[in-house]
Tab-separated table of C-alpha atoms and ligand atoms in Angstrom:
chain	number	residue	atom	x	y	z
A	186	MET	CA	72.553	68.270	-39.379
A	187	SER	CA	76.036	69.379	-40.190
A	188	VAL	CA	78.928	67.674	-38.494
A	189	SER	CA	81.024	70.197	-36.682
A	190	THR	CA	83.267	68.203	-34.405
A	191	ALA	CA	86.957	68.622	-34.097
A	192	ALA	CA	87.235	65.330	-35.951
A	193	ALA	CA	85.224	66.394	-38.940
A	194	ASP	CA	86.423	69.939	-39.360
A	195	ARG	CA	90.037	69.664	-38.507
A	196	THR	CA	92.516	69.850	-41.287
A	197	ALA	CA	94.956	67.336	-39.921
A	198	HIS	CA	98.446	67.609	-41.277
A	199	CYS	CA	99.209	65.303	-44.132
A	200	ASP	CA	102.507	66.723	-45.244
A	201	THR	CA	105.210	64.419	-46.407
A	202	ASP	CA	108.267	64.382	-44.160
A	203	THR	CA	111.723	65.356	-45.365
A	204	SER	CA	112.229	61.994	-47.087
A	205	GLY	CA	109.022	62.457	-49.052
A	206	SER	CA	107.183	59.702	-47.174
A	207	LEU	CA	103.904	60.207	-45.297
A	208	PRO	CA	103.988	59.696	-41.522
A	209	VAL	CA	102.677	56.257	-40.514
A	210	LEU	CA	102.360	54.500	-37.170
A	211	GLY	CA	105.134	52.182	-36.083
A	212	ARG	CA	108.024	54.193	-37.501
A	213	ASP	CA	109.907	54.078	-34.204
A	214	VAL	CA	109.096	50.511	-33.190
A	215	THR	CA	112.236	48.534	-32.467
A	216	VAL	CA	112.546	44.772	-32.693
A	217	PRO	CA	115.187	42.430	-31.275
A	218	LEU	CA	117.736	40.775	-33.561
A	219	VAL	CA	118.605	37.146	-33.012
A	220	THR	CA	122.246	38.123	-33.325
A	221	GLY	CA	121.917	40.701	-30.520
A	222	GLY	CA	120.718	44.276	-30.167
A	223	GLU	CA	117.672	45.972	-31.623
A	224	VAL	CA	116.784	47.866	-34.797
A	225	THR	CA	113.802	49.872	-35.928
A	226	TYR	CA	111.381	47.561	-37.690
A	227	ALA	CA	111.409	47.815	-41.482
A	228	ALA	CA	107.814	47.039	-42.478
A	229	LEU	CA	108.126	45.854	-46.060
A	230	ASP	CA	104.916	43.869	-46.291
A	231	TYR	CA	102.535	46.669	-47.292
A	232	ALA	CA	100.839	44.445	-49.881
A	233	ALA	CA	99.481	42.296	-47.055
A	234	SER	CA	98.557	45.150	-44.693
A	235	ALA	CA	99.960	48.667	-44.658
A	236	PRO	CA	100.597	50.593	-41.449
A	237	ALA	CA	97.990	53.185	-40.489
A	238	LEU	CA	98.678	56.716	-41.613
A	239	GLN	CA	99.305	58.984	-38.641
A	240	ARG	CA	96.646	61.272	-40.091
A	241	VAL	CA	94.109	58.419	-40.102
A	242	TRP	CA	94.979	57.501	-36.530
A	243	ASP	CA	94.660	61.138	-35.409
A	244	ASP	CA	91.308	61.547	-37.152
A	245	VAL	CA	89.957	58.362	-35.612
A	246	ALA	CA	91.235	59.359	-32.152
A	247	ALA	CA	89.640	62.805	-32.489
A	248	TYR	CA	86.327	61.264	-33.509
A	249	ALA	CA	86.323	58.418	-30.951
A	250	PRO	CA	84.758	60.422	-28.063
A	251	TYR	CA	81.912	61.392	-30.407
A	252	TYR	CA	81.282	57.792	-31.439
A	253	GLY	CA	77.606	56.868	-31.609
A	254	SER	CA	75.257	54.427	-33.312
A	255	VAL	CA	74.730	54.959	-37.039
A	256	HIS	CA	71.258	55.278	-38.608
A	257	ARG	CA	69.503	54.403	-35.396
A	258	GLY	CA	69.780	56.873	-32.578
A	259	ALA	CA	67.916	60.112	-31.995
A	260	GLY	CA	70.766	61.546	-29.960
A	261	TYR	CA	73.252	64.153	-31.080
A	262	LEU	CA	76.197	61.779	-31.324
A	263	SER	CA	74.160	59.237	-33.275
A	264	GLN	CA	73.206	61.880	-35.787
A	265	LEU	CA	76.765	63.134	-35.947
A	266	SER	CA	78.084	59.604	-36.513
A	267	THR	CA	75.455	58.997	-39.186
A	268	ASP	CA	76.568	62.172	-40.968
A	269	LEU	CA	80.188	61.088	-40.722
A	270	PHE	CA	79.334	57.672	-42.159
A	271	GLU	CA	77.348	59.112	-45.061
A	272	ASN	CA	79.974	61.786	-45.726
A	273	ALA	CA	82.569	59.010	-45.901
A	274	ARG	CA	80.674	57.585	-48.883
A	275	ARG	CA	80.916	60.909	-50.668
A	276	THR	CA	84.637	61.225	-49.930
A	277	VAL	CA	85.304	57.726	-51.284
A	278	ALA	CA	83.170	58.439	-54.370
A	279	GLU	CA	85.246	61.574	-55.011
A	280	PHE	CA	88.507	59.729	-54.404
A	281	LEU	CA	87.504	57.119	-56.988
A	282	ASP	CA	86.068	59.713	-59.386
A	283	CYS	CA	82.786	57.802	-59.506
A	284	ARG	CA	79.862	58.594	-61.792
A	285	ALA	CA	77.048	60.665	-60.256
A	286	ASP	CA	74.710	57.683	-59.926
A	287	ASP	CA	77.272	55.231	-58.562
A	288	GLU	CA	76.866	53.936	-55.014
A	289	VAL	CA	79.580	53.309	-52.460
A	290	VAL	CA	78.866	50.250	-50.320
A	291	PHE	CA	80.989	49.767	-47.216
A	292	THR	CA	82.038	46.157	-46.786
A	293	ARG	CA	84.657	44.419	-44.658
A	294	SER	CA	87.341	44.103	-47.329
A	295	THR	CA	88.056	43.475	-51.020
A	296	THR	CA	87.213	39.810	-50.499
A	297	ASP	CA	83.887	40.795	-49.003
A	298	SER	CA	83.212	43.331	-51.801
A	299	LEU	CA	83.823	40.791	-54.554
A	300	ASN	CA	81.742	38.150	-52.788
A	301	LEU	CA	78.946	40.714	-52.479
A	302	LEU	CA	79.085	41.376	-56.217
A	303	ALA	CA	79.208	37.643	-56.921
A	304	ALA	CA	76.065	37.201	-54.823
A	305	ALA	CA	74.358	39.959	-56.832
A	306	LEU	CA	75.071	38.613	-60.311
A	307	PRO	CA	72.002	38.345	-62.518
A	308	ALA	CA	70.814	34.844	-63.350
A	309	ASP	CA	72.923	33.105	-65.985
A	310	CYS	CA	75.704	35.677	-65.754
A	311	GLN	CA	78.918	34.563	-67.412
A	312	VAL	CA	82.111	35.560	-65.615
A	313	PHE	CA	85.561	35.881	-67.171
A	314	VAL	CA	88.599	35.976	-64.936
A	315	PHE	CA	92.303	35.446	-65.515
A	316	GLU	CA	93.936	32.593	-63.609
A	317	THR	CA	96.501	35.138	-62.424
A	318	GLU	CA	94.107	36.788	-59.989
A	319	HIS	CA	94.400	36.850	-56.221
A	320	HIS	CA	92.117	34.197	-54.747
A	321	ALA	CA	89.741	36.971	-53.620
A	322	SER	CA	88.941	37.743	-57.233
A	323	LEU	CA	89.513	34.216	-58.577
A	324	LEU	CA	87.202	32.245	-56.324
A	325	PRO	CA	83.920	34.092	-55.578
A	326	TRP	CA	82.451	33.223	-58.984
A	327	GLN	CA	82.302	29.461	-58.536
A	328	ASP	CA	78.478	29.444	-58.567
A	329	ALA	CA	78.341	31.416	-61.826
A	330	ARG	CA	79.232	30.288	-65.359
A	331	VAL	CA	82.877	31.151	-64.913
A	332	THR	CA	85.602	30.941	-67.564
A	333	TYR	CA	89.181	31.046	-66.331
A	334	LEU	CA	91.552	32.638	-68.825
A	335	ASN	CA	95.180	31.556	-69.152
A	336	ALA	CA	97.959	33.802	-67.908
A	337	PRO	CA	98.916	36.301	-70.620
A	338	ARG	CA	102.604	37.213	-71.058
A	339	THR	CA	102.002	40.785	-72.244
A	340	PRO	CA	99.268	43.379	-71.571
A	341	GLY	CA	98.352	43.134	-75.261
A	342	GLU	CA	97.923	39.378	-74.952
A	343	ALA	CA	95.633	39.950	-71.954
A	344	VAL	CA	93.349	42.119	-74.060
A	345	ALA	CA	93.467	39.699	-77.017
A	346	THR	CA	92.706	36.728	-74.737
A	347	LEU	CA	89.721	38.506	-73.249
A	348	GLU	CA	88.479	39.665	-76.666
A	349	LYS	CA	88.611	36.096	-77.931
A	350	ALA	CA	86.802	34.676	-74.913
A	351	LEU	CA	84.096	37.339	-75.068
A	352	ALA	CA	83.613	36.874	-78.792
A	353	GLY	CA	82.668	33.262	-78.113
A	354	ARG	CA	80.212	34.035	-75.327
A	355	ASP	CA	76.433	33.920	-75.353
A	356	PRO	CA	75.890	37.478	-76.680
A	357	TYR	CA	72.491	38.028	-75.059
A	358	GLY	CA	73.121	37.073	-71.446
A	359	PRO	CA	74.774	39.258	-68.818
A	360	ALA	CA	78.540	38.957	-68.404
A	361	LEU	CA	81.174	40.220	-66.026
A	362	VAL	CA	84.947	40.504	-66.321
A	363	CYS	CA	86.967	40.642	-63.103
A	364	VAL	CA	90.486	41.979	-63.258
A	365	THR	CA	93.138	43.213	-60.866
A	366	GLY	CA	94.607	46.684	-61.296
A	367	ALA	CA	98.040	45.823	-59.910
A	368	SER	CA	99.222	42.287	-59.216
A	369	ASN	CA	99.830	41.397	-55.585
A	370	VAL	CA	102.688	39.159	-56.779
A	371	THR	CA	104.545	41.100	-59.456
A	372	GLY	CA	103.194	44.593	-58.777
A	373	GLU	CA	102.646	44.896	-62.516
A	374	LEU	CA	99.830	47.106	-63.760
A	375	TRP	CA	97.146	45.476	-65.871
A	376	PRO	CA	95.711	47.237	-68.935
A	377	VAL	CA	92.459	48.024	-67.176
A	378	ARG	CA	91.188	50.695	-69.555
A	379	GLU	CA	91.733	48.442	-72.586
A	380	LEU	CA	90.147	45.456	-70.851
A	381	ALA	CA	87.165	47.625	-69.903
A	382	ALA	CA	86.804	48.746	-73.522
A	383	ALA	CA	86.908	45.114	-74.679
A	384	ALA	CA	84.353	44.086	-72.052
A	385	HIS	CA	81.969	46.883	-72.972
A	386	ALA	CA	82.371	46.284	-76.702
A	387	HIS	CA	81.017	42.790	-76.063
A	388	GLY	CA	78.211	43.902	-73.762
A	389	ALA	CA	79.984	42.726	-70.615
A	390	ARG	CA	80.673	44.662	-67.435
A	391	ILE	CA	83.936	44.838	-65.537
A	392	VAL	CA	84.913	44.969	-61.886
A	393	LEU	CA	88.344	46.246	-60.912
A	394	ASP	CA	90.091	44.617	-57.972
A	395	ALA	CA	91.969	47.687	-56.788
A	396	ALA	CA	93.258	46.166	-53.535
A	397	GLN	CA	96.859	46.750	-54.671
A	398	LEU	CA	96.213	49.616	-57.083
A	399	ALA	CA	94.317	52.094	-54.916
A	400	PRO	CA	97.078	52.440	-52.261
A	401	HIS	CA	99.700	53.153	-54.932
A	402	HIS	CA	97.963	54.931	-57.756
A	403	PRO	CA	95.022	57.286	-58.333
A	404	VAL	CA	91.998	55.317	-59.562
A	405	SER	CA	89.372	57.007	-61.729
A	406	VAL	CA	86.246	54.963	-62.326
A	407	GLN	CA	85.283	57.303	-65.140
A	408	GLU	CA	88.647	57.389	-66.880
A	409	LEU	CA	89.132	53.640	-66.657
A	410	ASP	CA	85.445	53.186	-67.475
A	411	VAL	CA	85.036	50.290	-65.067
A	412	ASP	CA	81.646	49.352	-63.653
A	413	TRP	CA	82.833	48.591	-60.126
A	414	VAL	CA	85.903	49.054	-57.982
A	415	ALA	CA	86.744	47.054	-54.859
A	416	PHE	CA	89.464	47.799	-52.319
A	417	SER	CA	90.375	47.263	-48.641
A	418	GLY	CA	90.952	49.880	-45.955
A	419	HIS	CA	93.784	47.949	-44.325
A	420	LYS	CA	95.898	48.138	-47.489
A	421	LEU	CA	95.043	51.842	-47.870
A	422	TYR	CA	96.546	52.842	-44.523
A	423	ALA	CA	93.185	52.576	-42.715
A	424	PRO	CA	93.208	49.246	-40.834
A	425	PHE	CA	89.849	49.487	-39.089
A	426	GLY	CA	87.964	46.611	-40.671
A	427	SER	CA	86.238	48.220	-43.652
A	428	GLY	CA	86.421	47.883	-47.410
A	429	VAL	CA	84.595	49.332	-50.381
A	430	LEU	CA	82.564	48.228	-53.363
A	431	ALA	CA	81.783	51.265	-55.500
A	432	GLY	CA	79.990	51.481	-58.818
A	433	ARG	CA	76.764	50.720	-60.583
A	434	PHE	CA	73.837	49.840	-58.389
A	435	ASP	CA	71.306	48.244	-60.743
A	436	TRP	CA	72.471	44.639	-60.225
A	437	LEU	CA	72.859	45.262	-56.520
A	438	ARG	CA	69.388	46.803	-56.262
A	439	GLU	CA	67.855	43.775	-57.944
A	440	ALA	CA	69.717	41.312	-55.748
A	441	ASP	CA	68.679	39.954	-52.382
A	442	PRO	CA	70.473	41.712	-49.528
A	443	TYR	CA	73.930	40.280	-48.946
A	444	LEU	CA	73.019	39.803	-45.289
A	445	ALA	CA	69.459	39.802	-44.026
A	446	GLY	CA	68.892	41.999	-40.996
A	447	GLY	CA	68.351	45.420	-39.538
A	448	GLY	CA	69.671	48.357	-41.519
A	449	ALA	CA	69.017	46.606	-44.837
A	450	SER	CA	65.281	46.423	-44.216
A	451	LYS	CA	62.933	49.400	-44.605
A	452	LYS	CA	59.727	47.799	-43.415
A	453	VAL	CA	58.978	44.398	-41.876
A	454	SER	CA	55.493	43.094	-41.096
A	455	ARG	CA	53.835	39.846	-40.097
A	456	ARG	CA	51.614	38.239	-42.722
A	457	THR	CA	48.263	36.727	-41.907
A	458	ASP	CA	49.697	33.304	-42.796
A	459	GLY	CA	52.222	33.768	-40.006
A	460	GLY	CA	55.213	34.587	-42.196
A	461	VAL	CA	57.086	37.892	-42.504
A	462	ASP	CA	57.062	40.418	-45.347
A	463	VAL	CA	60.145	42.584	-45.847
A	464	GLU	CA	60.674	45.711	-47.883
A	465	TRP	CA	64.399	46.127	-48.419
A	466	HIS	CA	66.254	49.401	-48.914
A	467	GLU	CA	67.127	50.287	-52.492
A	468	SER	CA	70.307	52.172	-51.609
A	469	ALA	CA	73.724	50.975	-50.405
A	470	ALA	CA	72.132	50.193	-47.019
A	471	ARG	CA	70.477	47.163	-48.709
A	472	HIS	CA	73.834	45.395	-48.509
A	473	GLU	CA	75.038	46.831	-45.198
A	474	ALA	CA	72.814	44.976	-42.733
A	475	GLY	CA	73.846	45.138	-39.102
A	476	SER	CA	75.416	48.045	-37.266
A	477	PRO	CA	77.730	49.850	-39.687
A	478	ASN	CA	81.433	50.137	-38.921
A	479	VAL	CA	81.522	53.912	-38.778
A	480	ILE	CA	85.153	54.049	-37.664
A	481	GLY	CA	86.148	51.765	-40.526
A	482	ALA	CA	84.336	53.917	-43.079
A	483	TYR	CA	85.578	57.168	-41.541
A	484	SER	CA	89.167	55.919	-41.497
A	485	ILE	CA	88.995	55.055	-45.207
A	486	ALA	CA	87.639	58.528	-45.972
A	487	SER	CA	90.445	60.021	-43.896
A	488	ALA	CA	93.053	58.031	-45.847
A	489	CYS	CA	91.502	59.099	-49.158
A	490	LYS	CA	91.752	62.742	-48.092
A	491	ALA	CA	95.314	62.347	-46.813
A	492	LEU	CA	96.539	60.816	-50.078
A	493	THR	CA	94.754	63.404	-52.169
A	494	GLU	CA	95.939	66.339	-50.088
A	495	ALA	CA	99.537	65.108	-50.044
A	496	GLY	CA	99.453	65.009	-53.838
A	497	PHE	CA	99.022	61.456	-55.025
A	498	ASP	CA	101.183	62.076	-58.095
A	499	THR	CA	104.081	63.179	-55.903
A	500	LEU	CA	103.666	60.045	-53.773
A	501	VAL	CA	103.634	57.872	-56.883
A	502	ALA	CA	106.813	59.528	-58.184
A	503	ARG	CA	108.629	58.854	-54.928
A	504	GLU	CA	107.413	55.260	-54.757
A	505	GLN	CA	108.718	54.739	-58.271
A	506	GLN	CA	112.178	55.822	-57.065
A	507	LEU	CA	111.985	53.146	-54.365
A	508	VAL	CA	110.833	50.566	-56.925
A	509	GLY	CA	113.822	51.481	-59.096
A	510	ARG	CA	116.208	51.212	-56.147
A	511	VAL	CA	114.969	47.747	-55.117
A	512	ARG	CA	114.934	46.415	-58.656
A	513	GLN	CA	118.411	47.752	-59.329
A	514	GLY	CA	119.700	46.255	-56.056
A	515	LEU	CA	118.173	42.864	-56.815
A	516	ALA	CA	119.497	42.957	-60.394
A	517	GLU	CA	123.017	43.240	-58.964
A	518	VAL	CA	122.663	39.794	-57.371
A	519	PRO	CA	122.899	37.089	-60.054
A	520	GLU	CA	121.332	34.484	-57.753
A	521	VAL	CA	118.108	36.524	-57.513
A	522	ARG	CA	115.300	36.062	-60.007
A	523	VAL	CA	112.499	38.656	-59.912
A	524	LEU	CA	109.101	37.237	-60.865
A	525	SER	CA	107.409	38.976	-63.748
A	526	LEU	CA	104.568	38.253	-66.110
A	527	PHE	CA	104.888	41.237	-68.421
A	528	GLY	CA	108.673	41.740	-68.448
A	529	ASP	CA	111.188	44.304	-67.204
A	530	ASP	CA	109.613	47.337	-68.818
A	531	ALA	CA	106.119	46.804	-67.429
A	532	PRO	CA	104.879	49.655	-65.230
A	533	ARG	CA	104.516	48.450	-61.666
A	534	VAL	CA	103.796	49.491	-58.084
A	535	GLY	CA	105.922	48.825	-55.006
A	536	VAL	CA	105.286	45.079	-54.861
A	537	ILE	CA	108.164	42.846	-55.958
A	538	SER	CA	108.457	39.063	-55.624
A	539	PHE	CA	111.613	37.065	-56.171
A	540	VAL	CA	113.415	33.811	-55.509
A	541	VAL	CA	117.030	33.259	-54.584
A	542	GLU	CA	118.875	30.359	-56.161
A	543	GLY	CA	119.890	27.787	-53.574
A	544	TRP	CA	117.628	29.246	-50.900
A	545	ASN	CA	114.304	28.193	-49.509
A	546	SER	CA	112.231	31.397	-49.610
A	547	SER	CA	110.870	30.856	-46.097
A	548	HIS	CA	114.405	30.502	-44.792
A	549	PHE	CA	115.470	33.679	-46.577
A	550	ALA	CA	112.472	35.656	-45.270
A	551	ALA	CA	113.082	34.354	-41.730
A	552	ALA	CA	116.706	35.479	-41.887
A	553	LEU	CA	115.687	38.943	-43.132
A	554	SER	CA	113.423	39.232	-40.121
A	555	ALA	CA	115.599	37.698	-37.417
A	556	GLU	CA	118.961	39.129	-38.480
A	557	TYR	CA	117.963	42.473	-40.037
A	558	GLY	CA	114.574	43.424	-38.541
A	559	ILE	CA	112.966	43.413	-41.986
A	560	GLY	CA	109.384	42.160	-42.388
A	561	VAL	CA	108.632	40.688	-45.831
A	562	ARG	CA	106.327	37.829	-46.847
A	563	ASP	CA	107.114	34.402	-48.235
A	564	GLY	CA	104.795	31.862	-49.814
A	565	LEU	CA	102.365	31.813	-52.719
A	566	PHE	CA	100.578	35.053	-51.729
A	567	CYS	CA	96.999	33.757	-52.153
A	568	ALA	CA	97.623	33.628	-55.892
A	569	HIS	CA	98.659	29.987	-56.224
A	570	PRO	CA	98.080	29.537	-59.966
A	571	LEU	CA	100.018	32.712	-60.815
A	572	VAL	CA	102.989	31.998	-58.564
A	573	ARG	CA	103.178	28.409	-59.810
A	574	THR	CA	103.187	29.675	-63.389
A	575	LEU	CA	105.931	32.175	-62.589
A	576	LEU	CA	108.032	29.635	-60.716
A	577	GLY	CA	107.387	26.930	-63.258
A	578	SER	CA	106.871	24.614	-60.324
A	579	ASP	CA	104.309	22.249	-58.982
A	580	PRO	CA	104.585	23.074	-55.303
A	581	GLN	CA	102.443	20.414	-53.757
A	582	SER	CA	104.948	20.147	-50.943
A	583	GLN	CA	106.767	22.733	-48.878
A	584	GLY	CA	110.491	22.358	-48.366
A	585	GLU	CA	112.006	22.201	-44.914
A	586	CYS	CA	113.278	25.613	-44.014
A	587	GLY	CA	116.557	24.633	-42.425
A	588	ALA	CA	117.978	23.000	-45.518
A	589	PRO	CA	117.977	24.831	-48.827
A	590	GLU	CA	115.273	23.086	-50.829
A	591	ALA	CA	116.198	24.638	-54.144
A	592	ALA	CA	119.735	23.740	-55.085
A	593	PRO	CA	121.367	25.688	-57.911
A	594	GLY	CA	119.415	25.047	-61.068
A	595	GLU	CA	116.391	23.695	-59.183
A	596	LYS	CA	113.047	25.405	-59.054
A	597	SER	CA	111.833	27.129	-55.891
A	598	LEU	CA	108.558	26.084	-54.329
A	599	ASN	CA	107.564	29.501	-53.085
A	600	ALA	CA	108.736	33.100	-53.306
A	601	ILE	CA	109.685	36.145	-51.244
A	602	ARG	CA	107.699	39.365	-51.598
A	603	VAL	CA	108.881	42.836	-50.617
A	604	SER	CA	106.300	45.614	-50.730
A	605	PHE	CA	106.230	49.211	-49.622
A	606	GLY	CA	104.349	52.462	-50.013
A	607	VAL	CA	103.843	56.041	-48.887
A	608	GLY	CA	105.215	55.497	-45.372
A	609	THR	CA	108.418	53.734	-46.365
A	610	PRO	CA	111.623	55.604	-45.545
A	611	ASP	CA	114.584	55.231	-47.918
A	612	GLU	CA	116.549	53.510	-45.152
A	613	HIS	CA	114.202	50.491	-45.116
A	614	VAL	CA	114.756	49.905	-48.795
A	615	GLU	CA	118.530	50.412	-48.479
A	616	ARG	CA	118.673	48.016	-45.536
A	617	PHE	CA	116.706	45.437	-47.504
A	618	VAL	CA	118.987	45.625	-50.553
A	619	ALA	CA	122.108	45.404	-48.383
A	620	ALA	CA	120.654	42.467	-46.430
A	621	VAL	CA	119.833	40.504	-49.578
A	622	LYS	CA	123.374	40.993	-50.847
A	623	GLU	CA	124.908	40.021	-47.532
A	624	LEU	CA	122.759	36.912	-47.070
A	625	VAL	CA	123.482	35.699	-50.590
A	626	ALA	CA	127.217	36.368	-50.225
A	627	ASN	CA	127.749	35.064	-46.696
A	628	GLY	CA	124.747	32.899	-45.847
A	629	ALA	CA	122.650	33.200	-42.705
A	630	SER	CA	124.399	33.843	-39.391
A	631	TRP	CA	121.932	31.714	-37.470
A	632	ASN	CA	120.321	28.290	-37.700
A	633	TYR	CA	116.622	27.995	-38.487
A	634	ARG	CA	114.025	25.293	-38.026
A	635	THR	CA	110.379	24.757	-38.958
A	636	GLU	CA	107.806	25.267	-36.236
A	637	ASN	CA	104.054	25.083	-36.953
A	638	GLY	CA	104.776	25.515	-40.637
A	639	ARG	CA	106.847	28.680	-40.080
A	640	CYS	CA	110.579	29.030	-40.407
A	641	VAL	CA	111.959	30.359	-37.108
A	642	PRO	CA	115.390	30.852	-35.580
A	643	ALA	CA	116.588	27.749	-33.730
A	644	ALA	CA	117.102	28.406	-30.033
B	800	LIG	C1	94.999	41.903	-55.502
B	800	LIG	C2	94.288	41.543	-54.231
B	800	LIG	N1	92.961	41.377	-54.261
B	800	LIG	C3	92.270	41.068	-53.161
B	800	LIG	C4	92.887	40.909	-51.956
B	800	LIG	C5	92.078	40.561	-50.753
B	800	LIG	O1	92.086	41.629	-49.855
B	800	LIG	P1	91.457	41.433	-48.418
B	800	LIG	O2	92.231	40.351	-47.756
B	800	LIG	O3	91.641	42.760	-47.766
B	800	LIG	O4	90.043	41.085	-48.609
B	800	LIG	C6	94.265	41.066	-51.862
B	800	LIG	C7	94.966	40.855	-50.586
B	800	LIG	O5	96.142	40.669	-50.514
B	800	LIG	C8	94.980	41.408	-53.030
B	800	LIG	O6	96.300	41.576	-53.002
């Protein structure tokens, strides 16, 4: 059956607007300022969750009346929804430039994708992961023979560190390397192709955590020669609860289903001894038990199409201008220190973390929000070992937000992260740079206090 709904056939507009950004939801939302009045909200926390693309929202809205059960129903809308779900796999596979025999499994998120792969590791698999990873790629391997590699200070050192670790491994057993494409703390790009070559040279496989890379940069499984890629819809402008694990299927085919249940099972029968025999699917469905999130999958496919049709390279070029503007603005403030593992010249995406001398980062982030309508993030960004290394601190305790915890010369306990992407207008970045300068020069205009662990304006 071919899908021929308005949702599937429409060629929704995906043009950039005059500023070169792609239309996203929430552009006109205004928020109150503690100092009086309202401003349009400057969403500069894309690395946590990006706003939905207007195109994605429109596609989902157009499909919603046609919503039906996937893989189960005999009715027209069920068949249409099943087609949409399966077509979404093909769109994602194209977007990632997968190999012909790769499978796309829809999951809930990057965390879910990496936990699925961890659950599918062959027996005795050795895992190699840098301590700099986001917790989603650092922690799922605890039940395997995992080796944590020290933070490298250059891309070359990353490759050399991995080479050395792999050279010392049991050469006959299976092995997996897990690496991030772009850091969620520094935004810096990791040498994925070189790490993949090193992994393969030593008979290991590699999974790419593309949670921060895929929204900012084209990802080609074949060019990078990675075995798997994981990413989340909500960071790729499609916040409808789905993620992706794409790549080789042999380990996944051999593994027990991630969840046991309907959809993953092909045939179930009672045994004479009273037990139950199950024949599991040998395709992606094996790891997608339960009713699939068709809207989640469809929204990801819609985002993939929107980015491709808008010209991903053009979007990257514009984002790089914004990166340059923020970095230049921050460099003009001597009290600001930008966190970096690989140094100033490292290629990076629109994710920048920094600390401000004399300021508690939570206090600074709260003032950006309350006094300027700018949403950033403060903390350790679910990458505690990396941020501690970059800060040179041992942040077992959080400072009180009202009083600056880091006096001049002292180390900060946490950091501030600004992140942006295809929907970010120039004005948000300009407002952010101006606000940082003003706060550092004049201090906050309001008093703040800690409430439930958050820094908030005092009444
Ligand atoms: C690099 C990286 N990997 C993995 C994740 C986890 O993504 P999710 O929370 O969508 O599972 C994040 C989230 O911030 C991330 O930045």
